[in-house]
Coordinates of N, CA and C in Angstrom, one line a residue:
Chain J
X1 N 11.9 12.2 13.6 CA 11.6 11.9 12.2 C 10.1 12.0 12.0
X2 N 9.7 12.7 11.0 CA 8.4 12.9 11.0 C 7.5 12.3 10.1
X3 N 8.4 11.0 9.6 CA 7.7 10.2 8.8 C 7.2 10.8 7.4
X4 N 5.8 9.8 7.0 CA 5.7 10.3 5.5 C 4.5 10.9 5.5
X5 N 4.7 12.0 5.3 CA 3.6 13.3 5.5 C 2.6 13.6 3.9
X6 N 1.3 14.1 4.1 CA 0.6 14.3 3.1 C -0.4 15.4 3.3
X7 N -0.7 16.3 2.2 CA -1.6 17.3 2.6 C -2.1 17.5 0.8
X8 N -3.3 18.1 1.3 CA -4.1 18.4 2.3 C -4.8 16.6 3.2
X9 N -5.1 16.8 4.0 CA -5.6 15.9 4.6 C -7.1 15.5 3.9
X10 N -8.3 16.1 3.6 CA -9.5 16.1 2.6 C -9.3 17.0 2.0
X11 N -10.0 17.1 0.8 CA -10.4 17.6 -0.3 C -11.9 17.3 -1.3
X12 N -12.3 18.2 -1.2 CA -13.7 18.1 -2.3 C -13.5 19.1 -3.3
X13 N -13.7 18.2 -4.7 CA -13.7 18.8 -5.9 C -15.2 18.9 -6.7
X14 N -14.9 19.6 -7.8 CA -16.4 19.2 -8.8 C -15.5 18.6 -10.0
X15 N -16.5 17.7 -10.5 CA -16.5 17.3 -11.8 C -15.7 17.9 -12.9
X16 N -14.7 17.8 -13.4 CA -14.3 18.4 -14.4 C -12.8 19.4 -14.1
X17 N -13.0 19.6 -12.5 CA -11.8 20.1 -11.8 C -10.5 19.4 -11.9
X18 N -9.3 20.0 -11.5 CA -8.3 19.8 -11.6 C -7.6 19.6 -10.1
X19 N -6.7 18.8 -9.5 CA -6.1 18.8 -8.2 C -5.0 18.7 -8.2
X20 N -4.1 19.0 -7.2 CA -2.5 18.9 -6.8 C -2.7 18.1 -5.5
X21 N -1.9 17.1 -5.4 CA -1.3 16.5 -3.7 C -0.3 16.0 -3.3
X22 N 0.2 16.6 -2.4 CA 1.5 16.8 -2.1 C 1.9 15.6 -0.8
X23 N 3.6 14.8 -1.1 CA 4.1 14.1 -0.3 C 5.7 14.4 0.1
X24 N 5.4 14.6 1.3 CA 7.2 14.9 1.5 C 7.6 13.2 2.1
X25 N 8.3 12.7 1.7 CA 9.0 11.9 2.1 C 9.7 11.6 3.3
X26 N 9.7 10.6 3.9 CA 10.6 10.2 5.1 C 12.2 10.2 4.9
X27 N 12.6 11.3 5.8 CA 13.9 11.3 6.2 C 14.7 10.6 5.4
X28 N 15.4 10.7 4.6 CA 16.4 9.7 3.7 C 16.1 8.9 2.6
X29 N 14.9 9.2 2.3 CA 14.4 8.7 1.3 C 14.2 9.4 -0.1
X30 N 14.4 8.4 -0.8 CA 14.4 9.2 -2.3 C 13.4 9.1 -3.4
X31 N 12.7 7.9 -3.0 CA 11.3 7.5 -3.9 C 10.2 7.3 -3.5
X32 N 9.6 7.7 -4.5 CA 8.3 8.1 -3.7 C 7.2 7.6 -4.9
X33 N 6.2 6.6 -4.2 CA 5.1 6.0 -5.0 C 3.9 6.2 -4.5
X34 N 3.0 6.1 -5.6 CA 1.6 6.9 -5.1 C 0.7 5.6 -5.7
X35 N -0.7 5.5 -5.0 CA -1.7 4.5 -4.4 C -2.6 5.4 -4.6
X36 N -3.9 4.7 -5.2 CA -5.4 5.1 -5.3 C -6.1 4.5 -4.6
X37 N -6.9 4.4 -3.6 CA -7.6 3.5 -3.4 C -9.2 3.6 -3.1
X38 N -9.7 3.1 -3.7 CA -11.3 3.3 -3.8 C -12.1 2.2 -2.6
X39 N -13.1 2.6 -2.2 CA -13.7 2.8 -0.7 C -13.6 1.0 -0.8
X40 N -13.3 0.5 0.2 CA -13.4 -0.7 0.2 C -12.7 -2.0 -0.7
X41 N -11.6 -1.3 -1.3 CA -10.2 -2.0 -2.0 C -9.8 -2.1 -1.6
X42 N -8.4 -2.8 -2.1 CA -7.1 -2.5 -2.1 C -6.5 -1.3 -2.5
X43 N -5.4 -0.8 -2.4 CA -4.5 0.2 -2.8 C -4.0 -0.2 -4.4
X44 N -4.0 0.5 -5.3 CA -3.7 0.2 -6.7 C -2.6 1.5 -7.1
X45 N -1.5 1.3 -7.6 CA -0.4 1.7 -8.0 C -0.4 2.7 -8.8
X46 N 0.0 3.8 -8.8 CA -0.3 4.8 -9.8 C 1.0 5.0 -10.5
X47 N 2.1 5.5 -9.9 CA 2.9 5.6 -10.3 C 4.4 5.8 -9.4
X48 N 5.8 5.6 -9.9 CA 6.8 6.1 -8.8 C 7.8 6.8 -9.3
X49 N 8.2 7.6 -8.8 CA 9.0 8.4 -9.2 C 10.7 8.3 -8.0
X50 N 11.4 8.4 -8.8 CA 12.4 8.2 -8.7 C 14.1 9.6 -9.4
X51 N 15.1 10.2 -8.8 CA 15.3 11.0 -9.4 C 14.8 11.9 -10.1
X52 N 13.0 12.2 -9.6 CA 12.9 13.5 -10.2 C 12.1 12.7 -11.9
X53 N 12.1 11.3 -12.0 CA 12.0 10.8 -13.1 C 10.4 9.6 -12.9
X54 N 9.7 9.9 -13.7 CA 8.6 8.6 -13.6 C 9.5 7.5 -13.8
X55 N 9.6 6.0 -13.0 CA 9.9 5.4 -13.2 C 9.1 4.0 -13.6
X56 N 8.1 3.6 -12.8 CA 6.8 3.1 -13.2 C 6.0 3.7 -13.1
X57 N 4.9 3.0 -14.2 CA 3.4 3.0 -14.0 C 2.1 2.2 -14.6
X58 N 1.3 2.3 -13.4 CA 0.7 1.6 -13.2 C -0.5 1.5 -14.3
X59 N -2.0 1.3 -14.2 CA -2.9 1.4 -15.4 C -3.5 2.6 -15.3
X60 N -3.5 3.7 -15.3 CA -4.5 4.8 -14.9 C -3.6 5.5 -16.5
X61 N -4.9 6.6 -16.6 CA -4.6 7.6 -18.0 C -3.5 8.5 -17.5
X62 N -3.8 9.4 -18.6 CA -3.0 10.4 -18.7 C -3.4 11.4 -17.9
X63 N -4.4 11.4 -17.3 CA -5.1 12.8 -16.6 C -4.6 12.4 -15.5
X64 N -3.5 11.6 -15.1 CA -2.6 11.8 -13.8 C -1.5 11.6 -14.0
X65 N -1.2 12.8 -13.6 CA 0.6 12.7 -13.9 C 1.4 13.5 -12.3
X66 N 2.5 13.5 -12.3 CA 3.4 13.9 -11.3 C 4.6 13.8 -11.5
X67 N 5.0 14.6 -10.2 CA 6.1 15.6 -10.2 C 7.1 15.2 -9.0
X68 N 8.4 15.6 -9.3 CA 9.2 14.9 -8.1 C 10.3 16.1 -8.2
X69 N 10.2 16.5 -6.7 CA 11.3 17.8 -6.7 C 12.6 17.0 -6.4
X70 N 13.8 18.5 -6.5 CA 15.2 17.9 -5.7 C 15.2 17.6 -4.4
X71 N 14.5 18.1 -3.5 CA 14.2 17.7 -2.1 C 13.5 16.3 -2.0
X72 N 13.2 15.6 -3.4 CA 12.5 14.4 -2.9 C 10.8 14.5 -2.9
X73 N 10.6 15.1 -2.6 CA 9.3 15.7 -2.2 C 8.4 15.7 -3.8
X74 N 7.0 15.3 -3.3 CA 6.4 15.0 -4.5 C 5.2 15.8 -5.3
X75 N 4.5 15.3 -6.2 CA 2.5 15.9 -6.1 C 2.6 15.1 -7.2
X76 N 1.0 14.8 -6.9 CA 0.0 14.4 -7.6 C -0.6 15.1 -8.5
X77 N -0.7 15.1 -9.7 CA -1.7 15.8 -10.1 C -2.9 15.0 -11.3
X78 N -4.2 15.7 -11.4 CA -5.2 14.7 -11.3 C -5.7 15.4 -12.4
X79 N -6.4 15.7 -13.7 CA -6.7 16.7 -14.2 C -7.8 16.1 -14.9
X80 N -9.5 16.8 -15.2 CA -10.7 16.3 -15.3 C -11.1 15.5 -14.7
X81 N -11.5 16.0 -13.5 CA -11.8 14.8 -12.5 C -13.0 14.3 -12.7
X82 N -12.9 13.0 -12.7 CA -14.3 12.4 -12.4 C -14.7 11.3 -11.2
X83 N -16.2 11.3 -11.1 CA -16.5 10.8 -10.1 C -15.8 9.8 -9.2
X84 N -15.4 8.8 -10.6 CA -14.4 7.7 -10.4 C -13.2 7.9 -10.0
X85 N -13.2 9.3 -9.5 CA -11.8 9.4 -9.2 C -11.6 9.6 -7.4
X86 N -13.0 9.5 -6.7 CA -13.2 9.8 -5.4 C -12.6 8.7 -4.8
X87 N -11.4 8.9 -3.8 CA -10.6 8.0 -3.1 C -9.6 8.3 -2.3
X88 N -9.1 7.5 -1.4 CA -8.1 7.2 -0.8 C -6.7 7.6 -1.5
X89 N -6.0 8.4 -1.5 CA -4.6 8.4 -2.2 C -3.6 8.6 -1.0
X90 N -2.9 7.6 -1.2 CA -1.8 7.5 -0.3 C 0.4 7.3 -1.5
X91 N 0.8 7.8 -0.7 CA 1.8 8.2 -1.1 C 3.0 7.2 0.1
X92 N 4.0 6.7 -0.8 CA 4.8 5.9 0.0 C 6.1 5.8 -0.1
X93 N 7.3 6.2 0.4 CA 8.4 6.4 0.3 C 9.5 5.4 0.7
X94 N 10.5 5.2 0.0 CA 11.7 4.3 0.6 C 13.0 4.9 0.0
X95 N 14.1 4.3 -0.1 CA 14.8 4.0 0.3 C 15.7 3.9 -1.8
X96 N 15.7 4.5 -2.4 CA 16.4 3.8 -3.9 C 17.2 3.3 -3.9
X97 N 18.2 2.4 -5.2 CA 19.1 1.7 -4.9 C 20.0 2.4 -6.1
X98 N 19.7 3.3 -6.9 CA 20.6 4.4 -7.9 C 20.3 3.4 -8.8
X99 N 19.0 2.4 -9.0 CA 18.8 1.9 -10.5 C 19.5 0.7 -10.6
X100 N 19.8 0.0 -9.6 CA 21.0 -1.0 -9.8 C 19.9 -2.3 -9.2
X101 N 19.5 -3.5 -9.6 CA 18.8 -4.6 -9.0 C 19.2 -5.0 -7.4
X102 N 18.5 -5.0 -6.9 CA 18.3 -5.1 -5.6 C 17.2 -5.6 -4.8
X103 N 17.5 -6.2 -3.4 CA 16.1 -6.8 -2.4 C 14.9 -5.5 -2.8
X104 N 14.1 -6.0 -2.1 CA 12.7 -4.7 -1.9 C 13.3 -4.2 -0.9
X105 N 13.0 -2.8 -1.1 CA 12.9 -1.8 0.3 C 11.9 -1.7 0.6
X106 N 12.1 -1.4 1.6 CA 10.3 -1.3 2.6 C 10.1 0.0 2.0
X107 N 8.7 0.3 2.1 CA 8.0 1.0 1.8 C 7.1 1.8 3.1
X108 N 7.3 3.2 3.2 CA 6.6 3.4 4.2 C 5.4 4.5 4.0
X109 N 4.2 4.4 4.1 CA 2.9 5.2 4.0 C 2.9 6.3 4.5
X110 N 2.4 7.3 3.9 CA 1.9 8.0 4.8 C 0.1 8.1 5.2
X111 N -0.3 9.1 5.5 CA -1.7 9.1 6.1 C -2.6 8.9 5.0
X112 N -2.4 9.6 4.1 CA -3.4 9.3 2.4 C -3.9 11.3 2.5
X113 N -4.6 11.2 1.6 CA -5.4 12.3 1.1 C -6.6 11.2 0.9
X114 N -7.9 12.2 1.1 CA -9.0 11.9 0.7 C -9.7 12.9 0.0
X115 N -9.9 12.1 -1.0 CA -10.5 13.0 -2.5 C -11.9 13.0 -3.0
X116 N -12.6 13.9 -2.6 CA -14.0 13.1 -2.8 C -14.5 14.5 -4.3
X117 N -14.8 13.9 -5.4 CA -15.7 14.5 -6.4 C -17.3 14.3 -6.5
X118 N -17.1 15.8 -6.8 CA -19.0 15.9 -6.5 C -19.4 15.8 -8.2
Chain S
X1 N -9.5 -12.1 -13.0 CA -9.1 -12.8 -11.3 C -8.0 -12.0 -11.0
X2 N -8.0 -11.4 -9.6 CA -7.0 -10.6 -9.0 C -5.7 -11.2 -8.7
X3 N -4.6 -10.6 -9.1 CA -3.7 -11.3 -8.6 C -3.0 -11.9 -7.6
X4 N -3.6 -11.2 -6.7 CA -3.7 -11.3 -5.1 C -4.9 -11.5 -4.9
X5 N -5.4 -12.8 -4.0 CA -7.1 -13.0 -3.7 C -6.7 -13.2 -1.7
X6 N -7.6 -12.4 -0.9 CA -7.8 -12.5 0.4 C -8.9 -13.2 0.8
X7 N -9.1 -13.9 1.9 CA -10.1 -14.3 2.4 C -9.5 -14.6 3.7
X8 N -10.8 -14.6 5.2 CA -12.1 -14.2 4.6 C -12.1 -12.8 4.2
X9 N -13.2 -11.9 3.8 CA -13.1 -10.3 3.7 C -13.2 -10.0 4.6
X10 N -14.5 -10.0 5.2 CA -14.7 -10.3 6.8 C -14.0 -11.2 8.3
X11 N -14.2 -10.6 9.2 CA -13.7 -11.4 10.2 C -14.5 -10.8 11.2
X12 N -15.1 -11.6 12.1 CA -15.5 -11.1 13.7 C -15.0 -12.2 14.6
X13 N -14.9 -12.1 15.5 CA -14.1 -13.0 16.1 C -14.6 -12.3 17.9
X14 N -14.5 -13.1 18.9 CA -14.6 -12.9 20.5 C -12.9 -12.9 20.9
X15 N -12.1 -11.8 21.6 CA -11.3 -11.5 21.9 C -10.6 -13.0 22.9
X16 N -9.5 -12.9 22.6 CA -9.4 -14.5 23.0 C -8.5 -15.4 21.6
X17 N -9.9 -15.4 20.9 CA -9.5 -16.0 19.7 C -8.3 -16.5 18.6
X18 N -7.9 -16.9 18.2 CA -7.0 -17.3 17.3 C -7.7 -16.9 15.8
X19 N -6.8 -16.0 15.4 CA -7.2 -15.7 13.6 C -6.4 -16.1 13.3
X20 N -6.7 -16.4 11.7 CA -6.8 -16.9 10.2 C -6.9 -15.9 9.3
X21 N -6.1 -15.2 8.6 CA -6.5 -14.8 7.3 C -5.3 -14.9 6.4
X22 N -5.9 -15.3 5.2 CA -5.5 -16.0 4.1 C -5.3 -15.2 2.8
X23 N -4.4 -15.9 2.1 CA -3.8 -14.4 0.7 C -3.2 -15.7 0.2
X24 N -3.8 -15.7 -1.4 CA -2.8 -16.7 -2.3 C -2.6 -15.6 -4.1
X25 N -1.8 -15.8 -4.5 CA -1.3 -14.7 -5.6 C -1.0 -15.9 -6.6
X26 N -1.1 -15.5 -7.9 CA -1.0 -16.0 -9.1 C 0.4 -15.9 -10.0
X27 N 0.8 -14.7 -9.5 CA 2.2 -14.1 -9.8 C 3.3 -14.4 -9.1
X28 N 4.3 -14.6 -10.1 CA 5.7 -14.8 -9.3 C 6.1 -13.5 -8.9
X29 N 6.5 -13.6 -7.2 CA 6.9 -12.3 -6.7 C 8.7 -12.5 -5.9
X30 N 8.6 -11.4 -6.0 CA 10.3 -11.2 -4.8 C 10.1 -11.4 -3.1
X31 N 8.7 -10.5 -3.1 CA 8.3 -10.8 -1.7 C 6.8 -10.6 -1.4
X32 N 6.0 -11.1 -0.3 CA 4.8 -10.8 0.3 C 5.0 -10.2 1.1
X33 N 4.0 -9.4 1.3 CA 4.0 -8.5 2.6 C 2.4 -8.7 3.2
X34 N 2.5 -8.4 4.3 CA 1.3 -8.1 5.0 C 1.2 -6.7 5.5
X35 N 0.1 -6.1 5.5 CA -0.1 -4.6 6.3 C -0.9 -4.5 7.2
X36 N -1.1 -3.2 7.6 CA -2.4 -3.1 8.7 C -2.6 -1.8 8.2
X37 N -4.1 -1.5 8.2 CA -4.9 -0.2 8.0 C -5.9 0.0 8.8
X38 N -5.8 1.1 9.6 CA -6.9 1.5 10.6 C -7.3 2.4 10.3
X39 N -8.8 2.3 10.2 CA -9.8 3.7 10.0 C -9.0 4.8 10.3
X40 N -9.3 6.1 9.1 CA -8.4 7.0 8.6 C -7.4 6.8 7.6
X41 N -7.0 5.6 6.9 CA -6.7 5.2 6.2 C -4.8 4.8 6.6
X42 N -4.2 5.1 7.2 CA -3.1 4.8 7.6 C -2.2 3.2 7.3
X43 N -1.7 3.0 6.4 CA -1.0 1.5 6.5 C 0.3 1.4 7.1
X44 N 0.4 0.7 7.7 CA 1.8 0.0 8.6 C 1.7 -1.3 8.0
X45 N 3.5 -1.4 7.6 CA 3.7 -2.5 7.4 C 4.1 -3.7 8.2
X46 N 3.7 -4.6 8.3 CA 3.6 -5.5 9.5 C 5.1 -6.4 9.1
X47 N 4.7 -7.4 8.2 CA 6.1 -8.3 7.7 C 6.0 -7.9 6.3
X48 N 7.4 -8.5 5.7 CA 7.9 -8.9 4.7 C 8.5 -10.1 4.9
X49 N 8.0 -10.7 3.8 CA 8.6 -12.3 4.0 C 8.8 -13.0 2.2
X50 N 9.7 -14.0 1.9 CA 10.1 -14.4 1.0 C 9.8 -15.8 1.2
X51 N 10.3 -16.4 2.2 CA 10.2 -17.9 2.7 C 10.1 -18.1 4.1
X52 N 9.5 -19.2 3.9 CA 9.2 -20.1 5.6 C 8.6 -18.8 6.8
X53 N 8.3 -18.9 7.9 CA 7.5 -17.8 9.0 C 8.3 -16.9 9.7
X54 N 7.4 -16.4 9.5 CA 7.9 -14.8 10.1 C 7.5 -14.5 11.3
X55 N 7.7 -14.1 13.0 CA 6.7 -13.9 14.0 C 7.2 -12.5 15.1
X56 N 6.3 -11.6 15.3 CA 6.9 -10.6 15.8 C 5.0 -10.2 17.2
X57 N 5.6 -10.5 18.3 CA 4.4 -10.8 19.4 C 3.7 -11.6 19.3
X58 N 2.8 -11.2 18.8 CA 1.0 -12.2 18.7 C 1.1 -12.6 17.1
X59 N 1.8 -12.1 16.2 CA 1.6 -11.9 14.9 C 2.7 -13.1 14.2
X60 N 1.9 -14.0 13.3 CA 2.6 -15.0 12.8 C 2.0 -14.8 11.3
X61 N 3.5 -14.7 10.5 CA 3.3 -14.8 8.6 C 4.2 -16.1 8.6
X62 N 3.1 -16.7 7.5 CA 3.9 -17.7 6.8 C 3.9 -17.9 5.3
X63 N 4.5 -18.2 4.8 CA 4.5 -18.1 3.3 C 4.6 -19.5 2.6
X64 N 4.0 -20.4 1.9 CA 4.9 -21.6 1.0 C 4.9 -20.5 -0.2
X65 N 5.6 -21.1 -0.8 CA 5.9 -20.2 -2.0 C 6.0 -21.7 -3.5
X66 N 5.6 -22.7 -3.0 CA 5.4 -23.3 -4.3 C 3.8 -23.5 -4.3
X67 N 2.9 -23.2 -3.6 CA 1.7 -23.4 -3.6 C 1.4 -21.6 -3.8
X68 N 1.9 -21.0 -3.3 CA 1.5 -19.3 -3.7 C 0.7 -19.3 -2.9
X69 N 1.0 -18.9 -1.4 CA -0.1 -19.1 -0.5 C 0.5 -18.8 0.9
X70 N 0.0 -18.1 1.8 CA 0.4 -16.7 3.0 C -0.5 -16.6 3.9
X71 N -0.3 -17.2 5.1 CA -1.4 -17.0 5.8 C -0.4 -16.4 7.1
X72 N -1.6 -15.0 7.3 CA -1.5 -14.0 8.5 C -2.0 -14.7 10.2
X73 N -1.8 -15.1 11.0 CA -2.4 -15.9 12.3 C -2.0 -14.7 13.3
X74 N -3.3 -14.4 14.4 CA -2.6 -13.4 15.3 C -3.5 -14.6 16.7
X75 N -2.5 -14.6 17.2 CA -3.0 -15.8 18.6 C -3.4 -14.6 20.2
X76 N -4.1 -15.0 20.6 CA -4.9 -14.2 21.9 C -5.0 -13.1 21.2
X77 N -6.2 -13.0 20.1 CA -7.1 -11.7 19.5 C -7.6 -10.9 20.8
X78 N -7.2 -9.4 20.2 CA -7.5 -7.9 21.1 C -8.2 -7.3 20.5
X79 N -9.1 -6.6 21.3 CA -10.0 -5.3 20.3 C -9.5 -4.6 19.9
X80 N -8.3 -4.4 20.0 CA -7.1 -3.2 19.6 C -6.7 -4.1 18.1
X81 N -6.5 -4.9 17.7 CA -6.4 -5.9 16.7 C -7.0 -5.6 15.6
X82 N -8.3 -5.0 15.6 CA -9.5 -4.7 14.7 C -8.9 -3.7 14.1
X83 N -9.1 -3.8 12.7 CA -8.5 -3.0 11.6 C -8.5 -3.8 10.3
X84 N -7.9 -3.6 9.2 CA -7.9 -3.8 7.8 C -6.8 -4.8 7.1
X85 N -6.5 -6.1 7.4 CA -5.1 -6.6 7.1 C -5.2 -6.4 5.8
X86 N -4.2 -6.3 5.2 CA -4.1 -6.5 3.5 C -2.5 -7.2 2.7
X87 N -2.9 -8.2 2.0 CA -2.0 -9.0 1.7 C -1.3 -8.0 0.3
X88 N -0.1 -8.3 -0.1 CA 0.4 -7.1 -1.0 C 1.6 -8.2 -1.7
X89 N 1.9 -8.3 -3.0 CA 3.3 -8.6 -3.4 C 4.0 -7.8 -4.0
X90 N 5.2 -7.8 -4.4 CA 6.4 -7.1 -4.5 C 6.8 -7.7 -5.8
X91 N 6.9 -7.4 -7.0 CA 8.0 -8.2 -8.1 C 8.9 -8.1 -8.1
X92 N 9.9 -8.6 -9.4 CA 11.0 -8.6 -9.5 C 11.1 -7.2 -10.4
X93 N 12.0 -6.5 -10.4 CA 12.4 -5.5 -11.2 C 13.7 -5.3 -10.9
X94 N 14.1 -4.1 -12.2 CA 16.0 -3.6 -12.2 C 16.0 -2.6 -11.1
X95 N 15.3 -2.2 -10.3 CA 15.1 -1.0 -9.8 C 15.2 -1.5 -8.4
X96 N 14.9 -2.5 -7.8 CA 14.7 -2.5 -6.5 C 13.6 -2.1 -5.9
X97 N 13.0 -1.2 -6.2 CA 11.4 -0.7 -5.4 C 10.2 -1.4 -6.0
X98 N 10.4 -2.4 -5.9 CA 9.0 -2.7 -7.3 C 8.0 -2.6 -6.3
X99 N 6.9 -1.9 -7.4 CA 5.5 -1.4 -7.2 C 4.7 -2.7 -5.9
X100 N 4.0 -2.3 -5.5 CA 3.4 -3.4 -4.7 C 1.9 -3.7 -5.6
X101 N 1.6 -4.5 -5.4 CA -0.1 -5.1 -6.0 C -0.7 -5.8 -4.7
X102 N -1.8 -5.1 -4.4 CA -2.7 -5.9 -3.4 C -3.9 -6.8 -3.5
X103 N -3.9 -7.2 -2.1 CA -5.2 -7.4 -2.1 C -6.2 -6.9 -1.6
X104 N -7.5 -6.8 -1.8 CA -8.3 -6.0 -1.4 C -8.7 -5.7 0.2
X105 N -8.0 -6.5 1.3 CA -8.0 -6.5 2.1 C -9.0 -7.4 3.3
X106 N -8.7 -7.8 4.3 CA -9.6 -8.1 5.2 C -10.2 -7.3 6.5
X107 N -11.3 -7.7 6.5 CA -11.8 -6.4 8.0 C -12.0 -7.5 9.2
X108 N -11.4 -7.0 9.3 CA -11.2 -8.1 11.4 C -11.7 -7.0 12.5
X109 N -12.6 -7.7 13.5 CA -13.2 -7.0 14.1 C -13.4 -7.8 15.4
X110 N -12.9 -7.4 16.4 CA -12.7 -8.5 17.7 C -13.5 -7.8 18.8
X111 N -14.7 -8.9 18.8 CA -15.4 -8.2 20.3 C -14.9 -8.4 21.1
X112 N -15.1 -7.2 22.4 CA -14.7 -7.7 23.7 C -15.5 -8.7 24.7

């Protein structure tokens, strides 16, 4: 099992650029939530996707949005980037319940992307 | 005020030691969790807990849950131990996955 995978591993952008970042999910899992985290935070919630469908989200604009294939598998995308956007992004997959109330499922991380804007 | 507050931020400690770190939340949640993050950014989740303690080796979670308040204890501290704990809750939602909210984390650092 190769767990929850992320690429590119770094990335440097300029100001005003556009990014894609991709998460394949762990083995049997069907959702998949994505984490910002700026140097010396916490992790803050961006959004999760579920069936291919946003299902929350968190406080960030519009200049981030994503995508969720039929394999599960995800991206980020980030569009006018600004400084404030240099961080930690980590992506984290479990387990869905088909929308029906239920315990938490664990959540499992993968390595992150590191996003640094110049 | 964060909805999740950690202390201390810091931690150094002489290997040996008994830690202490502390996470109390404002919000009513479904569950606390604790993690671990080691340079490179990588998190493992350590427990999940709802009520009363949780203990898996060296590593003891405990939770009251009418005071809103979680303390992480790792007894005979390792330099291997040093890393980033971070306190995290879980809400209630129709979905089952609810989003996590953290805390900003602690840095524990165990001399040899």
């Amino acid at each position: 099992d190769a767990g929850v995978t992320q690429s590119p591993t770094h990335l440097i952008k300029t100001r005003g650029q556009q990014v894609t970042l991709r998460c394949s999910p762990k083995s049997g899992h069907d959702t998949v939530s994505w984490y910002q985290q700026a140097l010396g935070q916490g992790p803050q919630f961006i959004f999760q996707y579920y069936e291919e469908e946003e299902r929350q989200r968190g406080n960030f604009p519009d200049r981030f949005s994503g995508h969720q294939f039929p394999n599960y598998s995800s991206e980020l995308n980030v569009n006018a980037l600004l400084l404030g956007d240099s961080a930690l992004y980590l992506c984290a997959s479990s387990r869905g319940t088909g929308g029906r109330p239920s315990s938490y499922n664990e959540q499992f991380f993968g390595p992150g992307t590191r996003l640094t804007v110049l | 005020k964060n909805e999740v507050e950690q202390s201390p931020q810091n931690l150094t400690a002489q290997e040996g030691e008994f830690i202490t770190i502390n996470c109390s939340y404002s919000v009513g949640i479904s569950a606390l969790h604790w993690l671990q993050q080691h340079p490179g950014g990588g998190i493992v989740s350590l427990f999940m807990l709802s009520s009363g303690k949780k203990k898996h080796g060296r590593l003891i979670a405990t939770i009251n849950i009418q005071e809103k308040h979680s303390s992480l204890h790792i007894t005979a501290s390792h330099p291997r131990d040093s890393a980033v704990y971070i306190c995290a809750v879980s809400g209630w939602s129709n979905f089952g996955n609810e989003k996590l909210t953290f805390g900003t984390g602690t840095r524990l650092t165990i001399i040899p």
